[in-house]
Amino acid sequence: MENLSRRKALSLGVALGLVGVASPAQAWASTGSAADAAAATGPEWIWDSAADPLMASMLDNGHVPSINSAWASWVNNNDALPSGVPAEFAAYLQRVNVLPSWADPAKLARAADFNRRRDTYLFMLYGLGSGIMSTVIPREARSVYWSAGGANMQDRAAKTFTFGYDLSQLGAFEPTGQFVVTANKTRVVHAAVRHLLPQSPHWRAVTDETTPISAADILVTFHSLGTYVHRKLLDWKIPFPAADQEAFLHAWQVAVHLLGVPDEHIPQTWAAAEKQSAQVLTPILTPTTEGLALAEDLLGLTAQVDLGVTRGFLNEFVRYVLSDGVGDWLGLARDYASAALIRTAWPAYVLFREGLSPIMPGTFYVFDQFIRALAMLFLNRGASGTTTPITIPTANRAA
């Protein structure tokens, strides 16, 4: 059985563009040492020593509703910190609402320009690739499903899109951008969920964790987003100069830092990121009851937008960007005509869009309408172009 599981992980790793699937324990720590993980000092044993006790206190003392009201207008990076919040919460925000000293403004600006030039691919891969992949990451799927956000997946998806959209904005890290605030709000929400979710009997019945959203879990999510998208862009032969690749990684490094992951566990190169991803992401992918429900909700949200294509086409595109293995896990009905169209015509579409082929494929407008509609869904957060409010939960999903 163990050998069968390993073969499945290897085959899925190949399908996702990952190689070298190995023991997860070998990946943690920037040194690549397994000793730290074995000694319970790896990121799977790290949560958030700054935010976690703070949010436990805020929740237990009933301060969260007033904090949610106070920080509703705190949107841009240069906005004043919210007033009217408990002193210890204000002091925490004062400490964390800054970029790390190693953040490189030139690289962040280049990453923003790259995101602008490749936004349609990025939104599609983040949405249909990473978004659906998250439903077969067991810990993430179960934590999302049994937390308060799982009861309203359209709202939950909108908040997820906000994180990716704000990161991809021009000037995301500039004073007029929004990502630093978005990341800090997300970090606080994670801390609240760490306090609340262990109180859920439903979550405790299905989880293998005592506390959710460890630093390791956040790194796994990073690999399902940044590392996965980086690999797909290379696989599709989209022009991706080394300087753009370095800038794209740097933006993600700053993002992961802002979420509270210790710097020593953040991959320093794409080679290190891909090695870590192949060890800690690919082997754990598997369907769960919660993940199946979330996937159907997310695909249903996407189907609400007039994509000009059938649900069968949507299912097959998910299979194309993730693998037939993931599609089978999720029970995505086959549409073999759409599958053949996508696998033969998509590469030609990419070549034409990138100016690498003078021949416009006959399917150009089908694909163009599809990815533009997806981009608009994410740009609009499923509703409008305004910022989606990020609120701190005060309870778990009831059932």
Tab-separated table of N, CA, C and O in Angstrom, residues 308-358:
chain	number	residue	atom	x	y	z
A	308	GLY	N	-18.905	31.874	-21.707
A	308	GLY	CA	-19.057	31.522	-23.112
A	308	GLY	C	-18.660	30.091	-23.403
A	308	GLY	O	-18.432	29.717	-24.549
A	309	VAL	N	-18.559	29.271	-22.362
A	309	VAL	CA	-18.177	27.872	-22.537
A	309	VAL	C	-19.083	27.020	-21.659
A	309	VAL	O	-19.778	27.512	-20.769
A	310	THR	N	-19.065	25.727	-21.885
A	310	THR	CA	-19.879	24.807	-21.107
A	310	THR	C	-19.164	24.427	-19.812
A	310	THR	O	-17.955	24.632	-19.655
A	311	ARG	N	-19.915	23.824	-18.892
A	311	ARG	CA	-19.298	23.317	-17.666
A	311	ARG	C	-18.307	22.210	-18.014
A	311	ARG	O	-17.285	22.058	-17.337
A	312	GLY	N	-18.587	21.472	-19.075
A	312	GLY	CA	-17.645	20.440	-19.493
A	312	GLY	C	-16.303	21.029	-19.877
A	312	GLY	O	-15.246	20.473	-19.554
A	313	PHE	N	-16.308	22.160	-20.568
A	313	PHE	CA	-15.070	22.847	-20.934
A	313	PHE	C	-14.330	23.291	-19.670
A	313	PHE	O	-13.112	23.126	-19.561
A	314	LEU	N	-15.082	23.844	-18.702
A	314	LEU	CA	-14.483	24.279	-17.448
A	314	LEU	C	-13.848	23.098	-16.719
A	314	LEU	O	-12.710	23.180	-16.233
A	315	ASN	N	-14.566	21.974	-16.644
A	315	ASN	CA	-14.026	20.780	-15.995
A	315	ASN	C	-12.733	20.333	-16.661
A	315	ASN	O	-11.761	19.967	-15.989
A	316	GLU	N	-12.723	20.337	-17.987
A	316	GLU	CA	-11.539	19.873	-18.707
A	316	GLU	C	-10.374	20.833	-18.559
A	316	GLU	O	-9.213	20.407	-18.548
A	317	PHE	N	-10.656	22.135	-18.412
A	317	PHE	CA	-9.539	23.055	-18.201
A	317	PHE	C	-8.928	22.839	-16.820
A	317	PHE	O	-7.712	22.944	-16.655
A	318	VAL	N	-9.758	22.526	-15.837
A	318	VAL	CA	-9.220	22.196	-14.517
A	318	VAL	C	-8.341	20.954	-14.616
A	318	VAL	O	-7.243	20.899	-14.044
A	319	ARG	N	-8.806	19.956	-15.352
A	319	ARG	CA	-7.999	18.755	-15.544
A	319	ARG	C	-6.688	19.104	-16.258
A	319	ARG	O	-5.621	18.555	-15.924
A	320	TYR	N	-6.735	20.011	-17.208
A	320	TYR	CA	-5.551	20.371	-17.984
A	320	TYR	C	-4.502	21.057	-17.113
A	320	TYR	O	-3.305	20.768	-17.210
A	321	VAL	N	-4.943	21.973	-16.228
A	321	VAL	CA	-3.967	22.724	-15.433
A	321	VAL	C	-3.555	21.987	-14.162
A	321	VAL	O	-2.539	22.340	-13.545
A	322	LEU	N	-4.313	20.965	-13.754
A	322	LEU	CA	-3.950	20.218	-12.551
A	322	LEU	C	-3.558	18.779	-12.840
A	322	LEU	O	-2.512	18.328	-12.425
A	323	SER	N	-4.391	18.031	-13.510
A	323	SER	CA	-4.131	16.647	-13.902
A	323	SER	C	-5.456	15.907	-13.920
A	323	SER	O	-6.423	16.292	-13.235
A	324	ASP	N	-5.492	14.813	-14.685
A	324	ASP	CA	-6.683	13.971	-14.680
A	324	ASP	C	-6.861	13.304	-13.322
A	324	ASP	O	-7.990	13.004	-12.907
A	325	GLY	N	-5.748	13.063	-12.620
A	325	GLY	CA	-5.858	12.462	-11.297
A	325	GLY	C	-6.672	13.328	-10.354
A	325	GLY	O	-7.567	12.841	-9.658
A	326	VAL	N	-6.376	14.634	-10.339
A	326	VAL	CA	-7.139	15.553	-9.497
A	326	VAL	C	-8.576	15.638	-9.985
A	326	VAL	O	-9.533	15.643	-9.198
A	327	GLY	N	-8.762	15.695	-11.314
A	327	GLY	CA	-10.113	15.742	-11.862
A	327	GLY	C	-10.942	14.533	-11.475
A	327	GLY	O	-12.133	14.657	-11.149
A	328	ASP	N	-10.317	13.354	-11.476
A	328	ASP	CA	-11.028	12.139	-11.071
A	328	ASP	C	-11.371	12.184	-9.583
A	328	ASP	O	-12.468	11.773	-9.178
A	329	TRP	N	-10.432	12.652	-8.756
A	329	TRP	CA	-10.714	12.776	-7.326
A	329	TRP	C	-11.958	13.626	-7.087
A	329	TRP	O	-12.774	13.323	-6.216
A	330	LEU	N	-12.070	14.721	-7.868
A	330	LEU	CA	-13.157	15.674	-7.663
A	330	LEU	C	-14.427	15.283	-8.409
A	330	LEU	O	-15.442	15.978	-8.307
A	331	GLY	N	-14.359	14.180	-9.141
A	331	GLY	CA	-15.535	13.714	-9.860
A	331	GLY	C	-15.964	14.636	-10.984
A	331	GLY	O	-17.163	14.742	-11.286
A	332	LEU	N	-15.003	15.311	-11.636
A	332	LEU	CA	-15.335	16.241	-12.714
A	332	LEU	C	-15.723	15.455	-13.960
A	332	LEU	O	-14.917	14.698	-14.512
A	333	ALA	N	-16.969	15.618	-14.402
A	333	ALA	CA	-17.478	14.881	-15.558
A	333	ALA	C	-16.623	15.156	-16.781
A	333	ALA	O	-16.202	16.292	-17.022
A	334	ARG	N	-16.351	14.114	-17.550
A	334	ARG	CA	-15.501	14.237	-18.731
A	334	ARG	C	-16.261	14.846	-19.897
A	334	ARG	O	-17.459	14.628	-20.088
A	335	ASP	N	-15.535	15.634	-20.689
A	335	ASP	CA	-16.016	16.181	-21.957
A	335	ASP	C	-14.846	16.022	-22.917
A	335	ASP	O	-13.977	16.886	-23.022
A	336	TYR	N	-14.804	14.878	-23.600
A	336	TYR	CA	-13.611	14.527	-24.371
A	336	TYR	C	-13.384	15.449	-25.567
A	336	TYR	O	-12.239	15.671	-25.972
A	337	ALA	N	-14.454	16.010	-26.113
A	337	ALA	CA	-14.277	16.957	-27.221
A	337	ALA	C	-13.571	18.210	-26.721
A	337	ALA	O	-12.639	18.725	-27.365
A	338	SER	N	-13.999	18.712	-25.553
A	338	SER	CA	-13.339	19.888	-24.975
A	338	SER	C	-11.902	19.563	-24.582
A	338	SER	O	-10.995	20.390	-24.755
A	339	ALA	N	-11.680	18.359	-24.053
A	339	ALA	CA	-10.326	17.956	-23.661
A	339	ALA	C	-9.388	17.982	-24.860
A	339	ALA	O	-8.268	18.501	-24.780
A	340	ALA	N	-9.843	17.433	-25.979
A	340	ALA	CA	-9.002	17.410	-27.186
A	340	ALA	C	-8.735	18.826	-27.680
A	340	ALA	O	-7.607	19.159	-28.091
A	341	LEU	N	-9.763	19.670	-27.644
A	341	LEU	CA	-9.602	21.057	-28.085
A	341	LEU	C	-8.574	21.778	-27.231
A	341	LEU	O	-7.652	22.432	-27.747
A	342	ILE	N	-8.698	21.652	-25.912
A	342	ILE	CA	-7.804	22.370	-25.000
A	342	ILE	C	-6.358	21.904	-25.171
A	342	ILE	O	-5.432	22.712	-25.273
A	343	ARG	N	-6.154	20.595	-25.222
A	343	ARG	CA	-4.789	20.071	-25.238
A	343	ARG	C	-4.076	20.324	-26.558
A	343	ARG	O	-2.842	20.372	-26.597
A	344	THR	N	-4.837	20.507	-27.629
A	344	THR	CA	-4.191	20.785	-28.920
A	344	THR	C	-4.142	22.276	-29.241
A	344	THR	O	-3.168	22.748	-29.838
A	345	ALA	N	-5.175	23.023	-28.836
A	345	ALA	CA	-5.259	24.420	-29.269
A	345	ALA	C	-4.686	25.407	-28.261
A	345	ALA	O	-4.257	26.505	-28.650
A	346	TRP	N	-4.664	25.046	-26.963
A	346	TRP	CA	-4.144	25.996	-25.980
A	346	TRP	C	-2.678	26.360	-26.238
A	346	TRP	O	-2.333	27.549	-26.190
A	347	PRO	N	-1.786	25.418	-26.503
A	347	PRO	CA	-0.398	25.811	-26.789
A	347	PRO	C	-0.292	26.777	-27.962
A	347	PRO	O	0.525	27.710	-27.924
A	348	ALA	N	-1.113	26.570	-29.010
A	348	ALA	CA	-1.087	27.482	-30.159
A	348	ALA	C	-1.601	28.861	-29.754
A	348	ALA	O	-1.092	29.895	-30.232
A	349	TYR	N	-2.599	28.895	-28.908
A	349	TYR	CA	-3.136	30.172	-28.425
A	349	TYR	C	-2.065	30.954	-27.661
A	349	TYR	O	-1.889	32.155	-27.855
A	350	VAL	N	-1.324	30.269	-26.779
A	350	VAL	CA	-0.280	30.934	-26.007
A	350	VAL	C	0.801	31.484	-26.934
A	350	VAL	O	1.246	32.630	-26.784
A	351	LEU	N	1.221	30.683	-27.901
A	351	LEU	CA	2.248	31.141	-28.839
A	351	LEU	C	1.812	32.393	-29.579
A	351	LEU	O	2.589	33.336	-29.754
A	352	PHE	N	0.555	32.425	-30.010
A	352	PHE	CA	0.077	33.591	-30.748
A	352	PHE	C	-0.012	34.811	-29.838
A	352	PHE	O	0.424	35.909	-30.212
A	353	ARG	N	-0.527	34.630	-28.644
A	353	ARG	CA	-0.660	35.757	-27.714
A	353	ARG	C	0.689	36.345	-27.361
A	353	ARG	O	0.828	37.544	-27.148
A	354	GLU	N	1.709	35.497	-27.297
A	354	GLU	CA	3.036	35.960	-26.916
A	354	GLU	C	3.859	36.436	-28.106
A	354	GLU	O	5.036	36.761	-27.958
A	355	GLY	N	3.259	36.479	-29.284
A	355	GLY	CA	3.965	36.944	-30.466
A	355	GLY	C	4.993	35.975	-30.977
A	355	GLY	O	5.898	36.364	-31.731
A	356	LEU	N	4.877	34.708	-30.588
A	356	LEU	CA	5.849	33.701	-31.000
A	356	LEU	C	5.369	32.904	-32.212
A	356	LEU	O	6.082	32.044	-32.716
A	357	SER	N	4.158	33.184	-32.653
A	357	SER	CA	3.614	32.553	-33.853
A	357	SER	C	2.734	33.570	-34.573
A	357	SER	O	1.920	34.252	-33.925
A	358	PRO	N	2.883	33.709	-35.915
A	358	PRO	CA	2.052	34.675	-36.653
A	358	PRO	C	0.663	34.134	-36.980
A	358	PRO	O	-0.175	34.866	-37.509
